[in-house]
Amino acid sequence: MGRLADWVYDLLTQGRLNVARLPQAAPLGLVFAVRQEFDTLLEATPAGDWVDYRSARPKHEFLRYLAEERGLLLHGSNDPEISEFTPRPQHTYTGEPIEAAFATTDGIWVLYFATISRPPVWSLRNACNVLGDRRRYLFSIDTDPASAESWTNGAVYILERESFTSTYDQEWVSRTAVLPRARLAVSPEDFPFRTHVFRHCVGESDAAFLARLARAGLVAG
C-alpha cells in the first residue's frame, strides 16, 4: 500500500472510532464453571486427537479461552488431516518473507481461515487488532460471502506455544516443525462474524477497496 492507503487502513482497523463498522469482540468474561468445562474437554483429548466437543457454549468461546487464558496457539485449515505443521516459505502479516509454520492467539480470526472455502475463494484480506479490551476484525474475500460455495467445514488445530515467536499482534510463527496438541472440527455456523465478511474484487487497488469499505461503514451507520 502507499502511505495514504496505509494511513486509511490503520484508521479503519485500529482507529479509536470504528468508522467502517468493522466487527468487534468484547472481553471473554467466562465464569469459573465454564472454564472448568473447557479444561476438562482439552484434558480428555489424547495428543493430536479430535476434541469431543459436547459443550453448549459456542466453539469460538472455547478457542478464545484456550488462546487467551491457557496460552495455546491456533491454526485454521480446510484440511482436517494435518499430522504435522512444517515450515514453508510464506509472508508475515506485514509482508516479510519467512519460512515458518503460522498460528494465532485469536479464537475468532482462526475460524475465518478454517471455514472459508479455498477454492473457490482465492484472495483473502483480513486483520485482527487488539484495541484496549476489545478486538477488531476485517474479513474480506473475492467471492460472494452470502454464497454457500464460499464456505466449508474445516478444522482448528490447537498447538503448544514453545517453538513460536510473535511477529505482529495476534500472528505467531515457528521455524521448526510442530505437532498438534488437539484438533477441533468446525463449520461455517461456528464463525460468529460470517455475516460481516466484505467482498473485494480481484485486481482492485488498495485505495478503491478501502474507499468502498469506509463507504459501506458510513451507510451502515
PDB file of C-alpha atoms in Angstrom:
ATOM      1  CA  MET A   1       0.000   0.000   0.000  1.00  0.00           C
ATOM      2  CA  GLY A   2       1.013   3.628  -0.422  1.00  0.00           C
ATOM      3  CA  ARG A   3       1.379   5.965   2.536  1.00  0.00           C
ATOM      4  CA  LEU A   4      -2.140   7.358   2.247  1.00  0.00           C
ATOM      5  CA  ALA A   5      -3.654   3.896   1.839  1.00  0.00           C
ATOM      6  CA  ASP A   6      -1.657   2.687   4.858  1.00  0.00           C
ATOM      7  CA  TRP A   7      -2.965   5.607   6.907  1.00  0.00           C
ATOM      8  CA  VAL A   8      -6.568   4.920   5.890  1.00  0.00           C
ATOM      9  CA  TYR A   9      -6.153   1.191   6.556  1.00  0.00           C
ATOM     10  CA  ASP A  10      -4.783   1.846  10.045  1.00  0.00           C
ATOM     11  CA  LEU A  11      -7.572   4.319  10.726  1.00  0.00           C
ATOM     12  CA  LEU A  12     -10.255   1.811   9.750  1.00  0.00           C
ATOM     13  CA  THR A  13      -8.786  -1.210  11.520  1.00  0.00           C
ATOM     14  CA  GLN A  14      -7.191   0.429  14.567  1.00  0.00           C
ATOM     15  CA  GLY A  15      -8.688   3.897  14.957  1.00  0.00           C
ATOM     16  CA  ARG A  16     -10.398   4.948  18.169  1.00  0.00           C
ATOM     17  CA  LEU A  17     -13.683   5.329  16.284  1.00  0.00           C
ATOM     18  CA  ASN A  18     -14.901   2.292  14.356  1.00  0.00           C
ATOM     19  CA  VAL A  19     -15.623   4.305  11.209  1.00  0.00           C
ATOM     20  CA  ALA A  20     -16.138   1.281   8.939  1.00  0.00           C
ATOM     21  CA  ARG A  21     -18.334  -0.518  11.489  1.00  0.00           C
ATOM     22  CA  LEU A  22     -15.969  -3.481  11.464  1.00  0.00           C
ATOM     23  CA  PRO A  23     -16.944  -6.417  13.702  1.00  0.00           C
ATOM     24  CA  GLN A  24     -15.574  -6.301  17.233  1.00  0.00           C
ATOM     25  CA  ALA A  25     -15.374  -8.854  20.048  1.00  0.00           C
ATOM     26  CA  ALA A  26     -15.848  -7.842  23.664  1.00  0.00           C
ATOM     27  CA  PRO A  27     -13.815  -9.372  26.526  1.00  0.00           C
ATOM     28  CA  LEU A  28     -14.459 -13.078  27.015  1.00  0.00           C
ATOM     29  CA  GLY A  29     -15.690 -12.928  30.616  1.00  0.00           C
ATOM     30  CA  LEU A  30     -16.274 -16.640  31.289  1.00  0.00           C
ATOM     31  CA  VAL A  31     -17.488 -17.845  34.669  1.00  0.00           C
ATOM     32  CA  PHE A  32     -15.407 -20.394  36.595  1.00  0.00           C
ATOM     33  CA  ALA A  33     -17.696 -23.330  35.764  1.00  0.00           C
ATOM     34  CA  VAL A  34     -17.282 -22.767  32.020  1.00  0.00           C
ATOM     35  CA  ARG A  35     -13.508 -22.547  32.379  1.00  0.00           C
ATOM     36  CA  GLN A  36     -13.569 -25.871  34.218  1.00  0.00           C
ATOM     37  CA  GLU A  37     -15.716 -27.393  31.481  1.00  0.00           C
ATOM     38  CA  PHE A  38     -13.304 -26.215  28.774  1.00  0.00           C
ATOM     39  CA  ASP A  39     -10.289 -27.512  30.729  1.00  0.00           C
ATOM     40  CA  THR A  40     -11.940 -30.903  31.015  1.00  0.00           C
ATOM     41  CA  LEU A  41     -12.645 -31.033  27.271  1.00  0.00           C
ATOM     42  CA  LEU A  42      -8.997 -30.425  26.421  1.00  0.00           C
ATOM     43  CA  GLU A  43      -7.553 -32.679  29.097  1.00  0.00           C
ATOM     44  CA  ALA A  44      -9.798 -35.552  27.953  1.00  0.00           C
ATOM     45  CA  THR A  45      -8.402 -35.274  24.405  1.00  0.00           C
ATOM     46  CA  PRO A  46      -5.414 -37.540  23.597  1.00  0.00           C
ATOM     47  CA  ALA A  47      -2.461 -35.800  21.948  1.00  0.00           C
ATOM     48  CA  GLY A  48      -3.239 -34.953  18.323  1.00  0.00           C
ATOM     49  CA  ASP A  49      -6.811 -36.244  18.519  1.00  0.00           C
ATOM     50  CA  TRP A  50     -10.184 -34.601  17.921  1.00  0.00           C
ATOM     51  CA  VAL A  51     -11.866 -32.759  20.777  1.00  0.00           C
ATOM     52  CA  ASP A  52     -15.168 -34.468  21.614  1.00  0.00           C
ATOM     53  CA  TYR A  53     -16.996 -31.155  21.851  1.00  0.00           C
ATOM     54  CA  ARG A  54     -20.200 -31.580  23.851  1.00  0.00           C
ATOM     55  CA  SER A  55     -20.462 -28.141  25.388  1.00  0.00           C
ATOM     56  CA  ALA A  56     -23.485 -25.922  24.832  1.00  0.00           C
ATOM     57  CA  ARG A  57     -21.122 -22.938  24.660  1.00  0.00           C
ATOM     58  CA  PRO A  58     -20.108 -21.619  21.205  1.00  0.00           C
ATOM     59  CA  LYS A  59     -16.889 -23.113  19.887  1.00  0.00           C
ATOM     60  CA  HIS A  60     -15.345 -19.674  19.449  1.00  0.00           C
ATOM     61  CA  GLU A  61     -15.540 -19.207  23.230  1.00  0.00           C
ATOM     62  CA  PHE A  62     -13.653 -22.475  23.752  1.00  0.00           C
ATOM     63  CA  LEU A  63     -10.984 -21.421  21.270  1.00  0.00           C
ATOM     64  CA  ARG A  64     -10.694 -17.938  22.743  1.00  0.00           C
ATOM     65  CA  TYR A  65     -10.292 -19.438  26.208  1.00  0.00           C
ATOM     66  CA  LEU A  66      -7.510 -21.761  25.083  1.00  0.00           C
ATOM     67  CA  ALA A  67      -5.620 -18.924  23.386  1.00  0.00           C
ATOM     68  CA  GLU A  68      -6.311 -16.006  25.718  1.00  0.00           C
ATOM     69  CA  GLU A  69      -6.223 -17.772  29.076  1.00  0.00           C
ATOM     70  CA  ARG A  70      -4.409 -21.088  28.563  1.00  0.00           C
ATOM     71  CA  GLY A  71      -1.609 -19.688  26.383  1.00  0.00           C
ATOM     72  CA  LEU A  72      -2.159 -22.081  23.479  1.00  0.00           C
ATOM     73  CA  LEU A  73      -1.981 -21.213  19.777  1.00  0.00           C
ATOM     74  CA  LEU A  74      -4.414 -21.976  16.973  1.00  0.00           C
ATOM     75  CA  HIS A  75      -4.239 -22.739  13.252  1.00  0.00           C
ATOM     76  CA  GLY A  76      -7.305 -22.911  10.998  1.00  0.00           C
ATOM     77  CA  SER A  77      -7.463 -25.015   7.828  1.00  0.00           C
ATOM     78  CA  ASN A  78      -9.883 -26.662   5.399  1.00  0.00           C
ATOM     79  CA  ASP A  79      -7.682 -29.772   5.727  1.00  0.00           C
ATOM     80  CA  PRO A  80      -8.724 -31.972   8.675  1.00  0.00           C
ATOM     81  CA  GLU A  81      -5.818 -34.405   8.342  1.00  0.00           C
ATOM     82  CA  ILE A  82      -2.675 -32.382   9.111  1.00  0.00           C
ATOM     83  CA  SER A  83      -0.438 -34.558  11.282  1.00  0.00           C
ATOM     84  CA  GLU A  84       2.480 -32.114  11.459  1.00  0.00           C
ATOM     85  CA  PHE A  85       2.973 -28.446  10.647  1.00  0.00           C
ATOM     86  CA  THR A  86       6.235 -27.972   8.781  1.00  0.00           C
ATOM     87  CA  PRO A  87       7.841 -24.616   7.961  1.00  0.00           C
ATOM     88  CA  ARG A  88       7.316 -23.413   4.385  1.00  0.00           C
ATOM     89  CA  PRO A  89       8.032 -20.166   2.517  1.00  0.00           C
ATOM     90  CA  GLN A  90       5.334 -17.586   3.284  1.00  0.00           C
ATOM     91  CA  HIS A  91       4.964 -13.912   4.149  1.00  0.00           C
ATOM     92  CA  THR A  92       4.146 -12.477   7.542  1.00  0.00           C
ATOM     93  CA  TYR A  93       1.178 -10.179   8.123  1.00  0.00           C
ATOM     94  CA  THR A  94       3.439  -7.197   7.414  1.00  0.00           C
ATOM     95  CA  GLY A  95       4.781  -8.724   4.184  1.00  0.00           C
ATOM     96  CA  GLU A  96       8.156 -10.027   5.378  1.00  0.00           C
ATOM     97  CA  PRO A  97       9.295 -13.290   3.720  1.00  0.00           C
ATOM     98  CA  ILE A  98       9.781 -16.169   6.148  1.00  0.00           C
ATOM     99  CA  GLU A  99       9.944 -19.959   6.162  1.00  0.00           C
ATOM    100  CA  ALA A 100       7.726 -20.968   9.043  1.00  0.00           C
ATOM    101  CA  ALA A 101       4.512 -22.529  10.293  1.00  0.00           C
ATOM    102  CA  PHE A 102       1.856 -19.991  11.271  1.00  0.00           C
ATOM    103  CA  ALA A 103      -0.581 -19.775  14.176  1.00  0.00           C
ATOM    104  CA  THR A 104      -2.623 -17.178  16.033  1.00  0.00           C
ATOM    105  CA  THR A 105      -3.702 -16.262  19.540  1.00  0.00           C
ATOM    106  CA  ASP A 106      -7.197 -15.258  18.377  1.00  0.00           C
ATOM    107  CA  GLY A 107     -10.054 -17.748  18.583  1.00  0.00           C
ATOM    108  CA  ILE A 108     -12.299 -15.871  16.132  1.00  0.00           C
ATOM    109  CA  TRP A 109      -9.771 -14.949  13.445  1.00  0.00           C
ATOM    110  CA  VAL A 110      -8.787 -18.623  13.209  1.00  0.00           C
ATOM    111  CA  LEU A 111     -12.360 -19.647  12.331  1.00  0.00           C
ATOM    112  CA  TYR A 112     -12.258 -17.405   9.257  1.00  0.00           C
ATOM    113  CA  PHE A 113      -9.266 -19.342   7.925  1.00  0.00           C
ATOM    114  CA  ALA A 114     -10.819 -22.696   8.836  1.00  0.00           C
ATOM    115  CA  THR A 115     -14.192 -22.177   7.159  1.00  0.00           C
ATOM    116  CA  ILE A 116     -13.511 -20.008   4.075  1.00  0.00           C
ATOM    117  CA  SER A 117     -13.517 -22.490   1.181  1.00  0.00           C
ATOM    118  CA  ARG A 118     -10.333 -22.365  -0.918  1.00  0.00           C
ATOM    119  CA  PRO A 119     -11.083 -22.718  -3.781  1.00  0.00           C
ATOM    120  CA  PRO A 120     -13.386 -21.101  -4.959  1.00  0.00           C
ATOM    121  CA  VAL A 121     -12.022 -18.322  -2.727  1.00  0.00           C
ATOM    122  CA  TRP A 122      -8.507 -17.369  -3.852  1.00  0.00           C
ATOM    123  CA  SER A 123      -7.909 -13.962  -2.295  1.00  0.00           C
ATOM    124  CA  LEU A 124      -8.291 -13.059   1.381  1.00  0.00           C
ATOM    125  CA  ARG A 125      -7.919  -9.651   3.026  1.00  0.00           C
ATOM    126  CA  ASN A 126      -8.108  -9.723   6.781  1.00  0.00           C
ATOM    127  CA  ALA A 127      -6.910  -8.174  10.012  1.00  0.00           C
ATOM    128  CA  CYS A 128      -7.157  -8.707  13.750  1.00  0.00           C
ATOM    129  CA  ASN A 129      -6.164  -5.959  16.174  1.00  0.00           C
ATOM    130  CA  VAL A 130      -6.394  -5.756  19.950  1.00  0.00           C
ATOM    131  CA  LEU A 131      -7.700  -2.328  20.945  1.00  0.00           C
ATOM    132  CA  GLY A 132      -7.843  -1.987  24.718  1.00  0.00           C
ATOM    133  CA  ASP A 133     -10.299  -4.593  25.967  1.00  0.00           C
ATOM    134  CA  ARG A 134     -11.747  -5.295  22.504  1.00  0.00           C
ATOM    135  CA  ARG A 135     -10.631  -6.963  19.293  1.00  0.00           C
ATOM    136  CA  ARG A 136     -11.488  -5.510  15.897  1.00  0.00           C
ATOM    137  CA  TYR A 137     -11.547  -7.570  12.709  1.00  0.00           C
ATOM    138  CA  LEU A 138     -11.519  -7.107   8.974  1.00  0.00           C
ATOM    139  CA  PHE A 139     -12.735 -10.049   6.892  1.00  0.00           C
ATOM    140  CA  SER A 140     -12.909  -9.889   3.087  1.00  0.00           C
ATOM    141  CA  ILE A 141     -12.888 -12.450   0.257  1.00  0.00           C
ATOM    142  CA  ASP A 142     -13.001 -12.315  -3.548  1.00  0.00           C
ATOM    143  CA  THR A 143     -16.265 -14.283  -3.888  1.00  0.00           C
ATOM    144  CA  ASP A 144     -19.802 -13.658  -2.653  1.00  0.00           C
ATOM    145  CA  PRO A 145     -19.803 -14.092   1.155  1.00  0.00           C
ATOM    146  CA  ALA A 146     -23.525 -14.870   1.012  1.00  0.00           C
ATOM    147  CA  SER A 147     -22.935 -17.872  -1.268  1.00  0.00           C
ATOM    148  CA  ALA A 148     -22.763 -21.295   0.386  1.00  0.00           C
ATOM    149  CA  GLU A 149     -19.933 -22.169  -2.014  1.00  0.00           C
ATOM    150  CA  SER A 150     -17.674 -19.639  -0.274  1.00  0.00           C
ATOM    151  CA  TRP A 151     -17.776 -21.706   2.927  1.00  0.00           C
ATOM    152  CA  THR A 152     -16.831 -25.194   4.048  1.00  0.00           C
ATOM    153  CA  ASN A 153     -16.303 -27.341   7.129  1.00  0.00           C
ATOM    154  CA  GLY A 154     -12.783 -27.237   8.495  1.00  0.00           C
ATOM    155  CA  ALA A 155     -10.528 -27.839  11.475  1.00  0.00           C
ATOM    156  CA  VAL A 156      -8.858 -25.683  14.088  1.00  0.00           C
ATOM    157  CA  TYR A 157      -5.592 -27.128  15.324  1.00  0.00           C
ATOM    158  CA  ILE A 158      -4.540 -26.442  18.906  1.00  0.00           C
ATOM    159  CA  LEU A 159      -0.776 -26.008  19.276  1.00  0.00           C
ATOM    160  CA  GLU A 160       1.692 -25.622  22.119  1.00  0.00           C
ATOM    161  CA  ARG A 161       3.480 -22.259  22.127  1.00  0.00           C
ATOM    162  CA  GLU A 162       7.075 -23.310  22.955  1.00  0.00           C
ATOM    163  CA  SER A 163       8.640 -23.064  19.481  1.00  0.00           C
ATOM    164  CA  PHE A 164       6.668 -19.992  18.358  1.00  0.00           C
ATOM    165  CA  THR A 165       7.531 -16.305  18.382  1.00  0.00           C
ATOM    166  CA  SER A 166       5.235 -13.341  17.780  1.00  0.00           C
ATOM    167  CA  THR A 167       5.575 -11.380  14.541  1.00  0.00           C
ATOM    168  CA  TYR A 168       2.689  -8.895  14.639  1.00  0.00           C
ATOM    169  CA  ASP A 169      -0.155  -8.601  17.118  1.00  0.00           C
ATOM    170  CA  GLN A 170      -2.020 -11.941  17.007  1.00  0.00           C
ATOM    171  CA  GLU A 171       0.258 -13.677  14.468  1.00  0.00           C
ATOM    172  CA  TRP A 172       2.863 -16.214  15.633  1.00  0.00           C
ATOM    173  CA  VAL A 173       5.397 -18.300  13.684  1.00  0.00           C
ATOM    174  CA  SER A 174       7.518 -21.390  14.291  1.00  0.00           C
ATOM    175  CA  ARG A 175      10.650 -22.083  12.287  1.00  0.00           C
ATOM    176  CA  THR A 176      10.598 -25.730  13.363  1.00  0.00           C
ATOM    177  CA  ALA A 177       8.003 -28.458  12.791  1.00  0.00           C
ATOM    178  CA  VAL A 178       5.076 -28.595  15.217  1.00  0.00           C
ATOM    179  CA  LEU A 179       2.768 -31.454  16.188  1.00  0.00           C
ATOM    180  CA  PRO A 180      -0.846 -30.528  17.030  1.00  0.00           C
ATOM    181  CA  ARG A 181      -1.888 -30.920  20.652  1.00  0.00           C
ATOM    182  CA  ALA A 182      -5.511 -31.415  19.556  1.00  0.00           C
ATOM    183  CA  ARG A 183      -7.924 -30.523  16.767  1.00  0.00           C
ATOM    184  CA  LEU A 184     -11.486 -29.232  16.723  1.00  0.00           C
ATOM    185  CA  ALA A 185     -13.992 -29.813  13.915  1.00  0.00           C
ATOM    186  CA  VAL A 186     -15.717 -26.568  12.917  1.00  0.00           C
ATOM    187  CA  SER A 187     -18.365 -25.450  10.430  1.00  0.00           C
ATOM    188  CA  PRO A 188     -19.294 -22.065   8.923  1.00  0.00           C
ATOM    189  CA  GLU A 189     -22.003 -21.733  11.578  1.00  0.00           C
ATOM    190  CA  ASP A 190     -19.274 -21.656  14.239  1.00  0.00           C
ATOM    191  CA  PHE A 191     -17.787 -18.451  12.791  1.00  0.00           C
ATOM    192  CA  PRO A 192     -19.638 -15.657  14.646  1.00  0.00           C
ATOM    193  CA  PHE A 193     -18.909 -12.926  12.069  1.00  0.00           C
ATOM    194  CA  ARG A 194     -19.899 -14.824   8.939  1.00  0.00           C
ATOM    195  CA  THR A 195     -22.429 -12.129   8.043  1.00  0.00           C
ATOM    196  CA  HIS A 196     -19.779  -9.401   8.440  1.00  0.00           C
ATOM    197  CA  VAL A 197     -17.471 -10.591   5.658  1.00  0.00           C
ATOM    198  CA  PHE A 198     -16.813  -7.993   2.959  1.00  0.00           C
ATOM    199  CA  ARG A 199     -16.186  -8.703  -0.741  1.00  0.00           C
ATOM    200  CA  HIS A 200     -13.244  -7.303  -2.685  1.00  0.00           C
ATOM    201  CA  CYS A 201     -12.567  -7.514  -6.402  1.00  0.00           C
ATOM    202  CA  VAL A 202      -9.574  -9.219  -7.999  1.00  0.00           C
ATOM    203  CA  GLY A 203      -7.223  -6.520  -9.263  1.00  0.00           C
ATOM    204  CA  GLU A 204      -8.913  -3.813  -7.186  1.00  0.00           C
ATOM    205  CA  SER A 205      -6.489  -1.205  -5.883  1.00  0.00           C
ATOM    206  CA  ASP A 206      -5.968  -0.799  -2.159  1.00  0.00           C
ATOM    207  CA  ALA A 207      -7.376   2.723  -2.361  1.00  0.00           C
ATOM    208  CA  ALA A 208     -10.560   1.586  -4.103  1.00  0.00           C
ATOM    209  CA  PHE A 209     -11.071  -1.267  -1.641  1.00  0.00           C
ATOM    210  CA  LEU A 210     -10.599   0.973   1.379  1.00  0.00           C
ATOM    211  CA  ALA A 211     -12.920   3.611  -0.057  1.00  0.00           C
ATOM    212  CA  ARG A 212     -15.674   1.033  -0.545  1.00  0.00           C
ATOM    213  CA  LEU A 213     -15.070  -0.365   2.939  1.00  0.00           C
ATOM    214  CA  ALA A 214     -15.346   3.078   4.542  1.00  0.00           C
ATOM    215  CA  ARG A 215     -18.411   3.957   2.483  1.00  0.00           C
ATOM    216  CA  ALA A 216     -20.139   0.709   3.483  1.00  0.00           C
ATOM    217  CA  GLY A 217     -19.494   1.505   7.132  1.00  0.00           C
ATOM    218  CA  LEU A 218     -20.911   5.007   6.809  1.00  0.00           C
ATOM    219  CA  VAL A 219     -24.033   3.682   5.067  1.00  0.00           C
ATOM    220  CA  ALA A 220     -24.479   1.024   7.760  1.00  0.00           C
ATOM    221  CA  GLY A 221     -24.144   3.680  10.450  1.00  0.00           C
TER     222      GLY A 221
END
